[in-house]
CSV table of C-alpha atoms in Angstrom, one decimal:
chain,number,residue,atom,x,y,z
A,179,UNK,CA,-81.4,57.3,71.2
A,180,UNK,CA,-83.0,59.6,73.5
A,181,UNK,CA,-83.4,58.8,77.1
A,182,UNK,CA,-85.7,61.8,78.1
A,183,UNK,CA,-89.0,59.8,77.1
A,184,UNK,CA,-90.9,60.5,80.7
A,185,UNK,CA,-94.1,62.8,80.9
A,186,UNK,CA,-94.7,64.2,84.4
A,187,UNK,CA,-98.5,64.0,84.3
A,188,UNK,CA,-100.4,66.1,87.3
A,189,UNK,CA,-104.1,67.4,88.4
A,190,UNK,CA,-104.2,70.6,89.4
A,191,UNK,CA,-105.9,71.0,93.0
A,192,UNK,CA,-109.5,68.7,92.8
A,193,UNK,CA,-109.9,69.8,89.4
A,194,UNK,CA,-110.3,67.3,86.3
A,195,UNK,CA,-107.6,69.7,84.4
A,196,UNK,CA,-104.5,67.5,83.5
A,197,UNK,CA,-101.2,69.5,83.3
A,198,UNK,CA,-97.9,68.2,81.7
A,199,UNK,CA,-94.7,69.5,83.0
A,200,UNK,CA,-93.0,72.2,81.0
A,201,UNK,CA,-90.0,70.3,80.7
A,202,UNK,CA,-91.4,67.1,79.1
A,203,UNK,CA,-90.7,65.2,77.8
A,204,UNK,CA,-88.0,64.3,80.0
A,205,UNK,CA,-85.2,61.7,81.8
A,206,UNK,CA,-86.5,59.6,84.3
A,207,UNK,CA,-84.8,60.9,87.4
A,208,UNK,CA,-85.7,64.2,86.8
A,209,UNK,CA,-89.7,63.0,86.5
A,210,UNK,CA,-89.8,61.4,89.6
A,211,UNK,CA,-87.7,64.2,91.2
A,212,UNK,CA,-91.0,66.3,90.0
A,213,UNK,CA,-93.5,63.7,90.7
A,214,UNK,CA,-92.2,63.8,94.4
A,215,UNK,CA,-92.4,67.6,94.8
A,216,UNK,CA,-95.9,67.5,93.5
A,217,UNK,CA,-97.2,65.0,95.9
A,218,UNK,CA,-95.7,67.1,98.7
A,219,UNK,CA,-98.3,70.0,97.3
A,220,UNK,CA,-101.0,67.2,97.5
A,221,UNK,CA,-101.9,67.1,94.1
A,222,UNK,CA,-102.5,64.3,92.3
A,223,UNK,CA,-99.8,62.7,89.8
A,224,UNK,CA,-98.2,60.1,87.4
A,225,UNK,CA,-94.9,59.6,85.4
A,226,UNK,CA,-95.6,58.4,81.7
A,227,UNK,CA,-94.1,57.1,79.0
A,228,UNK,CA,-94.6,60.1,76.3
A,229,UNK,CA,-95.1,57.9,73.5
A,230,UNK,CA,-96.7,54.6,74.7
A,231,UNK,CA,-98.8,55.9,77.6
A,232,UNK,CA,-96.9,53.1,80.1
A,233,UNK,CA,-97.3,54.8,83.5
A,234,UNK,CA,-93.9,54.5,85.6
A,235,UNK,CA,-95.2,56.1,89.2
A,236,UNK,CA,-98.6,57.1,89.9
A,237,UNK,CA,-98.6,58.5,93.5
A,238,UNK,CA,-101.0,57.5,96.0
A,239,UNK,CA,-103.7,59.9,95.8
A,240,UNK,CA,-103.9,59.4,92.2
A,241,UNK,CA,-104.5,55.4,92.4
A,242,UNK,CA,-107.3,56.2,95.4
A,243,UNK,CA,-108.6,58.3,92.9
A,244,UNK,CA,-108.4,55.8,89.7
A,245,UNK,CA,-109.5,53.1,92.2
A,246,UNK,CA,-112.8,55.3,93.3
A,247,UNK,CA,-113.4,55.6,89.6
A,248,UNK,CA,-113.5,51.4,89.5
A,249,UNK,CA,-115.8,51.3,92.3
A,250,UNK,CA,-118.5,54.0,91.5
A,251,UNK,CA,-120.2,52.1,88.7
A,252,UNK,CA,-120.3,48.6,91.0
A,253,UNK,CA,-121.3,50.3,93.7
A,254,UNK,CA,-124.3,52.0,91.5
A,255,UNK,CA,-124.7,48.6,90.6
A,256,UNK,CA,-125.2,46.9,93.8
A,257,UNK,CA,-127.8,49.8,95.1
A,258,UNK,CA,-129.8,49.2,92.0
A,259,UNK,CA,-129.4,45.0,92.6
A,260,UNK,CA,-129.3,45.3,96.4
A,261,UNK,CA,-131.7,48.0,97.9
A,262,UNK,CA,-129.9,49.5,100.8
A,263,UNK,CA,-126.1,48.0,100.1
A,264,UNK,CA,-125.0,51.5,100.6
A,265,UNK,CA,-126.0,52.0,103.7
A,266,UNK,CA,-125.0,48.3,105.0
A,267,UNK,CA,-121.3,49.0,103.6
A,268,UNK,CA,-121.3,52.2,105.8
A,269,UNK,CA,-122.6,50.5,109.0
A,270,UNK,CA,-119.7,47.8,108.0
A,271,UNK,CA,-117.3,50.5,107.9
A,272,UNK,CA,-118.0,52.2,111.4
């Protein structure tokens, strides 16, 4: 059996283009090695499992942007339901 099962998963710059790594798939040391590099760049990325899809690292600018994806539709929502909740949030914020 196999033990190079890991896809290193990336986005290149703030573009919606999903690269795999060249190498993939591949052992699991090797993809976080990668996965570390490419958060140094800034880029967003995620180690997968190449057959199941079970993500094994997601870096943190990749779950900020999963997690914005999760709050765009309530927060479209809540406008809709709640006439100025966007601009009560921000005055929350600040």
């Amino acid at each position: 059996m196999s033990t190079k099962v890991w896809s290193l998963m990336y986005r290149l710059g703030t573009t919606w283009r999903v690269v795999g790594d060249a190498a993939n798939p591949q052992g699991r040391k090797s993809a976080l090695e990668g996965a570390a590099t490419i958060t140094r760049n800034g880029w967003r990325v995620w180690v997968e499992h190449h057959t199941s899809g079970k993500v094994l690292y997601q870096n943190p600018a990749e779950i900020a942007h999963q997690q914005s994806l999760i709050d765009k539709p309530i927060n479209a929502f809540a406008e809709e339901t709640v006439p100025g909740f966007a601009r009560q949030r921000q005055e929350r914020k600040n």
